[in-house]
Amino acid sequence: MRVLIDLQGAQTESRFRGIGRYSTSLAQAMARNAGDHEIWIAVNGTFPGGIGEIHAAMDGLVPAQRIRQFNTFDAVGWPNPDHAWTRNASELMWEGFLDGLQPDFVHVSSLFEGAQGGAVNSIGKLPGPRPATAVTLYDLIPLLNPDAYLASDWVRSWYMDKVESLKRADLLLSISQHAREEALGALSLDPARVVNMSSAISPHFQPRQMGEVERAMLVSRFGIHGRYVMYSGAMEPRKNAEGLLKAFAMLGDAILGNTQLVIAGKVSEIDRRRFDATAAQLGISNQVVYTGFITDDELIALYSGAGVYVFPSLHEGFGLPALEAMACGAPTIGSNTTSVPEVIGRKDALFDPRDPAMIAASIRRVLEDADFAAELRAFAPTQAARFSWDATALTALSSMESVAAGRPRRTRSWPASAASLEAGYRRIVESIGALDGDVGDEQIQQAAVMIAAGTADNEAVARGGELPAALSWRVEGPFDSSYSLALVNRCLAEALAARGHRVGLHSTEGPGDFEPSPTFLADNPRVAALHEAVKSLPAATADVTSRLLYPPRVADVASRVNLLHAYAWEESGFPQPWVEDFNDTLQGISCLSEHVRKIMIDSGVSTPLGTCGSGVDHWDEVAADPSYPVPGHGFRFLHVSSCFPRKGVDAMLDAYGKAFSRSDDVCMVIKTFANPHNEVHAWLAAARAAKPDYPDVHIIEGDISDAQLKHLYSACNALVAPSRAEGFGLPMAEAMLMDLPVITTAWGGQLDFCTPQTAWLVDYQFVRAQTHFHLHNSVWAEPDVEALAKAMREVHGSDPLVVRLRTDAAKRLLRRNFRWSDAAARLEQNVRDFAAEPVLPVARTGWITSWNTRCGVATYASNLVAGGSTPVAILAAEAEDRTFQDGAEVTRCWAQGEGEQLQRLEAEIDRLRLDTLVIQFQYAFFDFPAFAVFLKRQKQAGRVVIVMMHATVDAKENPRKQLRFIADALAGCDRVLVHSIHDLNRLKRLGVERNTAMFPHGIMEPAEIPERAATSRLRIASYGFFLPHKGLLELIDAVGLMVARGVDVELVMVNAEYPVPVSAEQIGQAVDRIARAGLQSRVRMVTGFLRDQESMAELVKADVVVFPYQGTGESASGAVRYGLASGKPVAVTPLAIFDDVGDVVHRLPGTTPEALAEGLEALLVAVRNGDAEVARTQQRAEQWRSEHRYPVLARRLETISRQLLRQRPLEPNSPNT
């Protein structure tokens, strides 16, 4: 039986009261006692309160992937009539989402929620079949006391709506016998539908000895000085807390002189004012202590130390606080009404709650009669032990089993699930479409997005779960040629079939299906049999469809689990449209190498990822053809590739010429084929022209057989493969199997088997990738030509025994981990992992950053956080000069600068139980030794740590702040994200390279702002903080030069004053310079700190936005992104800080006023004349904007963190073990 617990009762304000603790404790106990049942949890992501605590509470009891999060509208409160449509739509969605998880039973932990918003639940409002539903029944107090509780129309409507849902439930699980009898009397229900499951308290509640430390804590934390009477719980009228105040005041001076009344827990401001007024009237203000919100540990300490715990409630469903107090050994007295006697269990500990004098007498007896107090203390734990969460949970589950036995069981096969989800989707859409009320297009669009997201999440769950031992598996892609993809497809298909799976091999390619070669099928009967088998294996009924084809067509996959297998990619960037296709369609990607998996993670792929690697033992089946003539003489270096630019052949020819000359007994044999990207002849001609005695080279372009290729390997002495980027590098593996030493670049997919122990690795520098994809922020590795030449000389001149040590190690590694049977086993395990954990875990994330200050990093962080889909904790640096008021998510728990040891920060991270940290790094933020220790501690604690580096250039002025001091700690982080290629290379020189990635600055989503009316005057705008290196004084001079030359131009300087003296000085100089040049009518300065949209309103009215920087150590400019976001042409000075946006901005010829004037004038004329090159740059800029908007980057960063959280240590059978 699949039991789905709606745990919104632990999300709302109820989480601070007994209902929240009850809901969580019962869910934990049901999970502990589930047996063969599956326990699932549903939470509402629109109201994120308590979700982190729920995950923590269920850790180890319910797998994280079974805690499902759905979203609804947030405007769902009952007081506002305008919220009726969004509330009704949300209830229909919520019921549909829960049903889509295909539970046998839904258990609503707290139905009477959401009066003011903050939760959405209902039963039976969505038409059609629904799962059986149980509701925890706490009480029906408002129904029985309508005058006190249901006085207003909206409250009555809300409550009675919930009562109708309650009546539609299949099972009511009461928390006490009294609550059951109340329900039977008030609702006229079948007694079999109402079961008393009782209640209990957490085993955490136990007596605690109050030593000196605990007593001191009570004094310092709460102001409790000695003996005290205690109460905890809600403050609504039925709780009778005011009756307790009156009773306490009647205890007499002898007791009041040394006794306090402690009211524990969160008290609303309204209730606090009311109680304060009552206490003042009674003359006991100085004796009343309000603790405010407290932790469970603090509550236990208070219970344990209480002289007496009083529970004066007039009406209860159970009375959980009284039971908690008794479990902690507090002498406990309470009301003689409703369910409270069940809990307290002694008549002599009961009183009439409506009689303050009787309450006072009971309190006085406990405080003055030591024997009676001792008797109550001894009795309390024994009575509490009668109530067990395990017993409660077993009662609940047994009752559900009885109801479920009379209903048909759900079928969760993939075909049945797919049909059910499709029908459920239609039911939700049609039901919402039939709702009454005015509704706007925006709300309909929001509902459509939420329905689609909820359905997609449920589809991922339906596809998941345990797969059968023998899988039906379609392998799709080309397989009938020597093409590398075809080789992988047929080898994997055969290896999967050898593992006992039912495998079909389907012939298709990126553009579509095609018939395989009949000749190939005739020559390969095993492959032909697999191709024939696919005809009886339709995709809709297959367990798995895995594809390898180009381009990667995925939209039409139709099996339960759909994935790409042995997927390869090379450069660090990846096409975002493909990312979106993968995320929308696939259940996983099994990558060809760890290099590829890292690229997928860094690109924002949200489908689960694994690595299957490749097999190489097919090479053993090839018999060499010794008759094939191999050109050249002496020591033969071999290169085998397409000679695409990424293969590094130009660098190889350069290095070869540096390493050897014609007089050396060496030659280079290049096996390639003619193609549009292959310029090997031109590269060779250039190399020979540069060096008259260039060594011998032979190029083979014609087709040769595998047998001839194998002989070519055997006739050569070393393989050289200085690739700029590789997905795997099969020729290198083939060479290793032939005992050839391999020289290759120390970056790429080949590193899974090319290690310092198995190959000769060549150093490199990161450079921008030059491919036909023209991807922004994409890099590859430029091999160091001198290092490559040195490696070639080393291999040529080394002792054969030394070479043999590495070649033997290489062959052992390949034989151990890179057989096709190994790849198939890993692929199968990937598929089972994808099904077991179909959705990435939701991270509990903390951002360590500056916040709400005049700081570019703070702005960057706030925009990324705002664009995210899940709430985060902001662990901000202390700051007095804040731009806006902090929100509830912000905790200021560290100070910028040296000497800060970050201990408060660590404590806050622990308190919030965060599992992921996103850290914004600037040199001024941290004390470097302390920061290094902090990073290492967080990794030791098992957290995902992502550091975003906003600068990587060490300042000479402060030798204590050099990156080398934190390099080791950075290398241990999960990701170090940077903004430029220069950053990558600086970190690489420090040994931080395997975990780095480019992550750009973002741009805001500009509002629709009308542009200024057409005018002959040209307008330039500048943007950013008013600081010396920004070149703003030089820009004023440049405008003066343009005006002097007759250019009709004006300048708007949107440059806010930065809170440092030098900024004010610069502004003063600018004012003087404008006045001296007579530019007052042409230059307008805006130096106040504007909101983003106010700044954008100025920029969109310009013809050109300029950033005339003079020099900076920053890695990239955040300000230039705002200029690009405006959609206007952006001009920049020729500095490295703008390299990452180099092809979407217009470079000025220099940084001097003269160069600025010359460049700006030419650009303005070109803009006005519709210049073609300007238009092309603007087209690239538009594409750049689509990929750099903050919501896009925020989703990508969230996905990166979730992928890193999902990553598991590589298994022993993993390819790079």
PDB file of C-alpha atoms in Angstrom, residues 861-1091:
ATOM      1  CA  ALA A 861      23.474  37.618  -5.508  1.00  0.00           C
ATOM      2  CA  SER A 862      20.056  39.181  -4.979  1.00  0.00           C
ATOM      3  CA  ASN A 863      19.191  38.895  -8.669  1.00  0.00           C
ATOM      4  CA  LEU A 864      20.178  35.226  -8.783  1.00  0.00           C
ATOM      5  CA  VAL A 865      18.251  34.474  -5.600  1.00  0.00           C
ATOM      6  CA  ALA A 866      15.188  36.309  -6.899  1.00  0.00           C
ATOM      7  CA  GLY A 867      15.292  34.277 -10.115  1.00  0.00           C
ATOM      8  CA  GLY A 868      15.391  30.941  -8.302  1.00  0.00           C
ATOM      9  CA  SER A 869      12.462  28.614  -7.751  1.00  0.00           C
ATOM     10  CA  THR A 870      13.249  27.437  -4.230  1.00  0.00           C
ATOM     11  CA  PRO A 871      13.755  29.453  -1.040  1.00  0.00           C
ATOM     12  CA  VAL A 872      17.250  29.924   0.306  1.00  0.00           C
ATOM     13  CA  ALA A 873      18.760  31.185   3.541  1.00  0.00           C
ATOM     14  CA  ILE A 874      20.798  34.365   3.215  1.00  0.00           C
ATOM     15  CA  LEU A 875      23.807  34.276   5.556  1.00  0.00           C
ATOM     16  CA  ALA A 876      24.854  37.860   5.099  1.00  0.00           C
ATOM     17  CA  ALA A 877      27.770  39.939   6.215  1.00  0.00           C
ATOM     18  CA  GLU A 878      27.058  42.565   8.813  1.00  0.00           C
ATOM     19  CA  ALA A 879      26.323  45.940   7.257  1.00  0.00           C
ATOM     20  CA  GLU A 880      25.017  49.219   8.632  1.00  0.00           C
ATOM     21  CA  ASP A 881      24.457  51.011   5.328  1.00  0.00           C
ATOM     22  CA  ARG A 882      21.708  48.841   3.860  1.00  0.00           C
ATOM     23  CA  THR A 883      19.871  49.775   0.699  1.00  0.00           C
ATOM     24  CA  PHE A 884      16.630  48.061   1.718  1.00  0.00           C
ATOM     25  CA  GLN A 885      15.200  46.297   4.756  1.00  0.00           C
ATOM     26  CA  ASP A 886      16.277  42.688   5.280  1.00  0.00           C
ATOM     27  CA  GLY A 887      13.700  39.966   4.796  1.00  0.00           C
ATOM     28  CA  ALA A 888      12.969  37.089   7.143  1.00  0.00           C
ATOM     29  CA  GLU A 889      15.329  34.852   5.175  1.00  0.00           C
ATOM     30  CA  VAL A 890      18.345  36.998   6.071  1.00  0.00           C
ATOM     31  CA  THR A 891      20.639  36.303   9.012  1.00  0.00           C
ATOM     32  CA  ARG A 892      23.664  38.547   9.505  1.00  0.00           C
ATOM     33  CA  CYS A 893      26.192  36.254  11.113  1.00  0.00           C
ATOM     34  CA  TRP A 894      29.698  37.240   9.964  1.00  0.00           C
ATOM     35  CA  ALA A 895      31.827  40.316   9.507  1.00  0.00           C
ATOM     36  CA  GLN A 896      33.872  41.208   6.465  1.00  0.00           C
ATOM     37  CA  GLY A 897      37.630  41.565   6.748  1.00  0.00           C
ATOM     38  CA  GLU A 898      40.592  40.091   8.522  1.00  0.00           C
ATOM     39  CA  GLY A 899      40.264  38.595  11.975  1.00  0.00           C
ATOM     40  CA  GLU A 900      36.774  37.175  11.375  1.00  0.00           C
ATOM     41  CA  GLN A 901      36.930  33.446  12.178  1.00  0.00           C
ATOM     42  CA  LEU A 902      33.424  32.658  10.819  1.00  0.00           C
ATOM     43  CA  GLN A 903      32.360  30.741  13.930  1.00  0.00           C
ATOM     44  CA  ARG A 904      28.923  32.383  14.083  1.00  0.00           C
ATOM     45  CA  LEU A 905      28.472  31.570  10.419  1.00  0.00           C
ATOM     46  CA  GLU A 906      29.293  27.895  11.021  1.00  0.00           C
ATOM     47  CA  ALA A 907      26.834  27.746  13.917  1.00  0.00           C
ATOM     48  CA  GLU A 908      24.060  29.222  11.786  1.00  0.00           C
ATOM     49  CA  ILE A 909      24.738  26.748   8.977  1.00  0.00           C
ATOM     50  CA  ASP A 910      24.477  23.896  11.480  1.00  0.00           C
ATOM     51  CA  ARG A 911      21.321  25.326  13.031  1.00  0.00           C
ATOM     52  CA  LEU A 912      19.591  25.606   9.649  1.00  0.00           C
ATOM     53  CA  ARG A 913      20.755  22.092   8.669  1.00  0.00           C
ATOM     54  CA  LEU A 914      21.906  23.327   5.293  1.00  0.00           C
ATOM     55  CA  ASP A 915      23.316  20.806   2.849  1.00  0.00           C
ATOM     56  CA  THR A 916      24.463  23.245   0.147  1.00  0.00           C
ATOM     57  CA  LEU A 917      26.418  26.489   0.360  1.00  0.00           C
ATOM     58  CA  VAL A 918      26.793  29.091  -2.381  1.00  0.00           C
ATOM     59  CA  ILE A 919      29.613  31.433  -1.378  1.00  0.00           C
ATOM     60  CA  GLN A 920      30.296  34.779  -3.034  1.00  0.00           C
ATOM     61  CA  PHE A 921      34.025  35.485  -2.932  1.00  0.00           C
ATOM     62  CA  GLN A 922      35.719  38.870  -3.003  1.00  0.00           C
ATOM     63  CA  TYR A 923      39.153  39.517  -1.543  1.00  0.00           C
ATOM     64  CA  ALA A 924      37.793  41.965   1.023  1.00  0.00           C
ATOM     65  CA  PHE A 925      35.170  39.585   2.339  1.00  0.00           C
ATOM     66  CA  PHE A 926      37.228  37.021   4.223  1.00  0.00           C
ATOM     67  CA  ASP A 927      40.221  36.408   6.433  1.00  0.00           C
ATOM     68  CA  PHE A 928      42.041  33.976   4.157  1.00  0.00           C
ATOM     69  CA  PRO A 929      43.347  31.455   6.736  1.00  0.00           C
ATOM     70  CA  ALA A 930      39.957  31.355   8.440  1.00  0.00           C
ATOM     71  CA  PHE A 931      38.185  31.037   5.097  1.00  0.00           C
ATOM     72  CA  ALA A 932      40.362  28.080   4.091  1.00  0.00           C
ATOM     73  CA  VAL A 933      39.586  26.313   7.376  1.00  0.00           C
ATOM     74  CA  PHE A 934      35.896  27.091   6.948  1.00  0.00           C
ATOM     75  CA  LEU A 935      35.770  25.591   3.451  1.00  0.00           C
ATOM     76  CA  LYS A 936      37.497  22.401   4.569  1.00  0.00           C
ATOM     77  CA  ARG A 937      35.190  22.015   7.554  1.00  0.00           C
ATOM     78  CA  GLN A 938      32.115  22.363   5.388  1.00  0.00           C
ATOM     79  CA  LYS A 939      33.359  19.670   3.030  1.00  0.00           C
ATOM     80  CA  GLN A 940      34.213  17.426   5.965  1.00  0.00           C
ATOM     81  CA  ALA A 941      30.624  17.911   7.143  1.00  0.00           C
ATOM     82  CA  GLY A 942      29.433  16.487   3.813  1.00  0.00           C
ATOM     83  CA  ARG A 943      28.010  19.666   2.353  1.00  0.00           C
ATOM     84  CA  VAL A 944      28.050  20.729  -1.272  1.00  0.00           C
ATOM     85  CA  VAL A 945      30.215  23.852  -1.476  1.00  0.00           C
ATOM     86  CA  ILE A 946      30.067  26.171  -4.486  1.00  0.00           C
ATOM     87  CA  VAL A 947      32.351  29.215  -4.497  1.00  0.00           C
ATOM     88  CA  MET A 948      31.626  32.010  -6.960  1.00  0.00           C
ATOM     89  CA  MET A 949      34.834  33.981  -7.541  1.00  0.00           C
ATOM     90  CA  HIS A 950      34.340  37.648  -8.423  1.00  0.00           C
ATOM     91  CA  ALA A 951      38.058  38.407  -8.539  1.00  0.00           C
ATOM     92  CA  THR A 952      41.211  36.341  -8.959  1.00  0.00           C
ATOM     93  CA  VAL A 953      43.971  38.966  -9.258  1.00  0.00           C
ATOM     94  CA  ASP A 954      46.053  39.260  -6.083  1.00  0.00           C
ATOM     95  CA  ALA A 955      46.589  42.837  -4.926  1.00  0.00           C
ATOM     96  CA  LYS A 956      50.210  43.721  -4.251  1.00  0.00           C
ATOM     97  CA  GLU A 957      49.182  46.048  -1.417  1.00  0.00           C
ATOM     98  CA  ASN A 958      48.101  43.140   0.819  1.00  0.00           C
ATOM     99  CA  PRO A 959      50.478  40.155   0.664  1.00  0.00           C
ATOM    100  CA  ARG A 960      48.316  38.269   3.180  1.00  0.00           C
ATOM    101  CA  LYS A 961      45.519  37.998   0.639  1.00  0.00           C
ATOM    102  CA  GLN A 962      46.897  35.764  -2.067  1.00  0.00           C
ATOM    103  CA  LEU A 963      44.854  32.996  -3.595  1.00  0.00           C
ATOM    104  CA  ARG A 964      47.654  30.508  -3.072  1.00  0.00           C
ATOM    105  CA  PHE A 965      46.800  30.565   0.642  1.00  0.00           C
ATOM    106  CA  ILE A 966      43.305  29.192  -0.065  1.00  0.00           C
ATOM    107  CA  ALA A 967      44.047  27.204  -3.229  1.00  0.00           C
ATOM    108  CA  ASP A 968      44.074  23.842  -1.474  1.00  0.00           C
ATOM    109  CA  ALA A 969      40.698  24.544   0.125  1.00  0.00           C
ATOM    110  CA  LEU A 970      39.252  25.765  -3.172  1.00  0.00           C
ATOM    111  CA  ALA A 971      40.461  22.613  -4.916  1.00  0.00           C
ATOM    112  CA  GLY A 972      38.422  20.591  -2.420  1.00  0.00           C
ATOM    113  CA  CYS A 973      35.164  22.397  -3.165  1.00  0.00           C
ATOM    114  CA  ASP A 974      32.528  20.912  -5.440  1.00  0.00           C
ATOM    115  CA  ARG A 975      32.614  23.833  -7.839  1.00  0.00           C
ATOM    116  CA  VAL A 976      34.557  27.052  -8.177  1.00  0.00           C
ATOM    117  CA  LEU A 977      32.620  29.241 -10.596  1.00  0.00           C
ATOM    118  CA  VAL A 978      34.353  32.131 -12.336  1.00  0.00           C
ATOM    119  CA  HIS A 979      33.458  34.792 -14.862  1.00  0.00           C
ATOM    120  CA  SER A 980      36.365  34.752 -17.324  1.00  0.00           C
ATOM    121  CA  ILE A 981      38.915  32.557 -19.050  1.00  0.00           C
ATOM    122  CA  HIS A 982      41.656  34.536 -17.296  1.00  0.00           C
ATOM    123  CA  ASP A 983      40.159  33.409 -13.979  1.00  0.00           C
ATOM    124  CA  LEU A 984      40.248  29.778 -15.090  1.00  0.00           C
ATOM    125  CA  ASN A 985      43.917  30.012 -15.983  1.00  0.00           C
ATOM    126  CA  ARG A 986      44.920  31.861 -12.821  1.00  0.00           C
ATOM    127  CA  LEU A 987      43.271  29.197 -10.712  1.00  0.00           C
ATOM    128  CA  LYS A 988      44.757  26.437 -12.847  1.00  0.00           C
ATOM    129  CA  ARG A 989      48.249  27.756 -12.121  1.00  0.00           C
ATOM    130  CA  LEU A 990      47.427  27.300  -8.435  1.00  0.00           C
ATOM    131  CA  GLY A 991      46.252  23.724  -8.924  1.00  0.00           C
ATOM    132  CA  VAL A 992      42.524  24.529  -8.960  1.00  0.00           C
ATOM    133  CA  GLU A 993      41.284  23.200 -12.297  1.00  0.00           C
ATOM    134  CA  ARG A 994      39.229  19.997 -12.145  1.00  0.00           C
ATOM    135  CA  ASN A 995      36.322  21.634 -10.307  1.00  0.00           C
ATOM    136  CA  THR A 996      36.218  25.012 -12.055  1.00  0.00           C
ATOM    137  CA  ALA A 997      33.665  26.257 -14.556  1.00  0.00           C
ATOM    138  CA  MET A 998      32.639  29.444 -16.280  1.00  0.00           C
ATOM    139  CA  PHE A 999      29.461  30.971 -14.898  1.00  0.00           C
ATOM    140  CA  PRO A1000      28.562  34.365 -16.303  1.00  0.00           C
ATOM    141  CA  HIS A1001      27.255  37.537 -14.815  1.00  0.00           C
ATOM    142  CA  GLY A1002      23.552  37.902 -15.470  1.00  0.00           C
ATOM    143  CA  ILE A1003      21.270  40.565 -16.792  1.00  0.00           C
ATOM    144  CA  MET A1004      17.955  41.718 -15.468  1.00  0.00           C
ATOM    145  CA  GLU A1005      14.661  41.364 -17.275  1.00  0.00           C
ATOM    146  CA  PRO A1006      14.000  44.947 -18.406  1.00  0.00           C
ATOM    147  CA  ALA A1007      10.493  46.242 -18.004  1.00  0.00           C
ATOM    148  CA  GLU A1008       8.647  47.619 -20.992  1.00  0.00           C
ATOM    149  CA  ILE A1009       9.941  51.193 -20.965  1.00  0.00           C
ATOM    150  CA  PRO A1010       9.014  53.554 -23.798  1.00  0.00           C
ATOM    151  CA  GLU A1011      12.026  54.866 -25.667  1.00  0.00           C
ATOM    152  CA  ARG A1012      12.569  58.581 -26.026  1.00  0.00           C
ATOM    153  CA  ALA A1013      11.118  60.423 -28.976  1.00  0.00           C
ATOM    154  CA  ALA A1014      13.255  60.661 -32.097  1.00  0.00           C
ATOM    155  CA  THR A1015      15.702  63.548 -32.003  1.00  0.00           C
ATOM    156  CA  SER A1016      18.760  64.636 -33.937  1.00  0.00           C
ATOM    157  CA  ARG A1017      20.849  64.842 -30.779  1.00  0.00           C
ATOM    158  CA  LEU A1018      22.825  61.695 -30.028  1.00  0.00           C
ATOM    159  CA  ARG A1019      22.708  60.370 -26.484  1.00  0.00           C
ATOM    160  CA  ILE A1020      25.398  58.416 -24.661  1.00  0.00           C
ATOM    161  CA  ALA A1021      24.745  56.794 -21.280  1.00  0.00           C
ATOM    162  CA  SER A1022      27.208  55.462 -18.713  1.00  0.00           C
ATOM    163  CA  TYR A1023      26.394  53.144 -15.834  1.00  0.00           C
ATOM    164  CA  GLY A1024      27.996  51.802 -12.660  1.00  0.00           C
ATOM    165  CA  PHE A1025      29.469  53.135  -9.439  1.00  0.00           C
ATOM    166  CA  PHE A1026      31.344  56.437  -9.591  1.00  0.00           C
ATOM    167  CA  LEU A1027      34.887  55.203  -8.971  1.00  0.00           C
ATOM    168  CA  PRO A1028      38.292  56.214 -10.414  1.00  0.00           C
ATOM    169  CA  HIS A1029      38.916  53.133 -12.551  1.00  0.00           C
ATOM    170  CA  LYS A1030      35.561  53.508 -14.315  1.00  0.00           C
ATOM    171  CA  GLY A1031      36.986  56.214 -16.633  1.00  0.00           C
ATOM    172  CA  LEU A1032      34.131  58.638 -16.072  1.00  0.00           C
ATOM    173  CA  LEU A1033      36.298  61.784 -15.963  1.00  0.00           C
ATOM    174  CA  GLU A1034      37.902  60.695 -19.225  1.00  0.00           C
ATOM    175  CA  LEU A1035      34.425  60.190 -20.681  1.00  0.00           C
ATOM    176  CA  ILE A1036      33.452  63.770 -19.803  1.00  0.00           C
ATOM    177  CA  ASP A1037      36.597  64.987 -21.564  1.00  0.00           C
ATOM    178  CA  ALA A1038      35.723  62.819 -24.581  1.00  0.00           C
ATOM    179  CA  VAL A1039      32.253  64.349 -24.805  1.00  0.00           C
ATOM    180  CA  GLY A1040      33.899  67.776 -24.672  1.00  0.00           C
ATOM    181  CA  LEU A1041      36.129  66.811 -27.607  1.00  0.00           C
ATOM    182  CA  MET A1042      33.148  65.569 -29.616  1.00  0.00           C
ATOM    183  CA  VAL A1043      31.168  68.727 -28.957  1.00  0.00           C
ATOM    184  CA  ALA A1044      34.172  70.805 -29.998  1.00  0.00           C
ATOM    185  CA  ARG A1045      34.205  68.880 -33.292  1.00  0.00           C
ATOM    186  CA  GLY A1046      30.563  69.745 -33.881  1.00  0.00           C
ATOM    187  CA  VAL A1047      28.956  66.469 -32.827  1.00  0.00           C
ATOM    188  CA  ASP A1048      25.502  67.099 -31.337  1.00  0.00           C
ATOM    189  CA  VAL A1049      25.764  64.748 -28.383  1.00  0.00           C
ATOM    190  CA  GLU A1050      24.675  64.540 -24.756  1.00  0.00           C
ATOM    191  CA  LEU A1051      25.742  62.316 -21.886  1.00  0.00           C
ATOM    192  CA  VAL A1052      23.618  60.834 -19.087  1.00  0.00           C
ATOM    193  CA  MET A1053      25.818  59.472 -16.285  1.00  0.00           C
ATOM    194  CA  VAL A1054      23.856  56.890 -14.282  1.00  0.00           C
ATOM    195  CA  ASN A1055      26.730  56.416 -11.840  1.00  0.00           C
ATOM    196  CA  ALA A1056      25.819  56.050  -8.176  1.00  0.00           C
ATOM    197  CA  GLU A1057      28.058  57.330  -5.427  1.00  0.00           C
ATOM    198  CA  TYR A1058      29.850  54.473  -3.687  1.00  0.00           C
ATOM    199  CA  PRO A1059      30.135  54.718   0.127  1.00  0.00           C
ATOM    200  CA  VAL A1060      33.863  55.494   0.148  1.00  0.00           C
ATOM    201  CA  PRO A1061      35.501  58.958   0.203  1.00  0.00           C
ATOM    202  CA  VAL A1062      37.164  58.565  -3.193  1.00  0.00           C
ATOM    203  CA  SER A1063      33.760  58.255  -4.876  1.00  0.00           C
ATOM    204  CA  ALA A1064      32.585  61.598  -3.511  1.00  0.00           C
ATOM    205  CA  GLU A1065      35.897  63.130  -4.584  1.00  0.00           C
ATOM    206  CA  GLN A1066      35.423  61.813  -8.115  1.00  0.00           C
ATOM    207  CA  ILE A1067      31.912  63.241  -8.288  1.00  0.00           C
ATOM    208  CA  GLY A1068      33.211  66.625  -7.164  1.00  0.00           C
ATOM    209  CA  GLN A1069      35.918  66.536  -9.833  1.00  0.00           C
ATOM    210  CA  ALA A1070      33.329  65.611 -12.444  1.00  0.00           C
ATOM    211  CA  VAL A1071      31.131  68.572 -11.534  1.00  0.00           C
ATOM    212  CA  ASP A1072      34.132  70.905 -11.815  1.00  0.00           C
ATOM    213  CA  ARG A1073      35.209  69.382 -15.123  1.00  0.00           C
ATOM    214  CA  ILE A1074      31.723  69.735 -16.619  1.00  0.00           C
ATOM    215  CA  ALA A1075      31.574  73.360 -15.537  1.00  0.00           C
ATOM    216  CA  ARG A1076      35.045  74.209 -16.882  1.00  0.00           C
ATOM    217  CA  ALA A1077      34.184  72.688 -20.252  1.00  0.00           C
ATOM    218  CA  GLY A1078      30.799  74.399 -20.377  1.00  0.00           C
ATOM    219  CA  LEU A1079      28.971  71.077 -20.704  1.00  0.00           C
ATOM    220  CA  GLN A1080      26.238  71.730 -18.134  1.00  0.00           C
ATOM    221  CA  SER A1081      23.514  71.497 -20.796  1.00  0.00           C
ATOM    222  CA  ARG A1082      24.949  68.328 -22.288  1.00  0.00           C
ATOM    223  CA  VAL A1083      25.935  66.223 -19.279  1.00  0.00           C
ATOM    224  CA  ARG A1084      23.444  65.084 -16.633  1.00  0.00           C
ATOM    225  CA  MET A1085      24.703  63.235 -13.559  1.00  0.00           C
ATOM    226  CA  VAL A1086      22.513  60.758 -11.635  1.00  0.00           C
ATOM    227  CA  THR A1087      24.534  59.792  -8.570  1.00  0.00           C
ATOM    228  CA  GLY A1088      21.807  58.537  -6.243  1.00  0.00           C
ATOM    229  CA  PHE A1089      21.394  54.794  -5.740  1.00  0.00           C
ATOM    230  CA  LEU A1090      18.533  53.826  -8.048  1.00  0.00           C
ATOM    231  CA  ARG A1091      16.539  50.655  -8.211  1.00  0.00           C
TER     232      ARG A1091
END
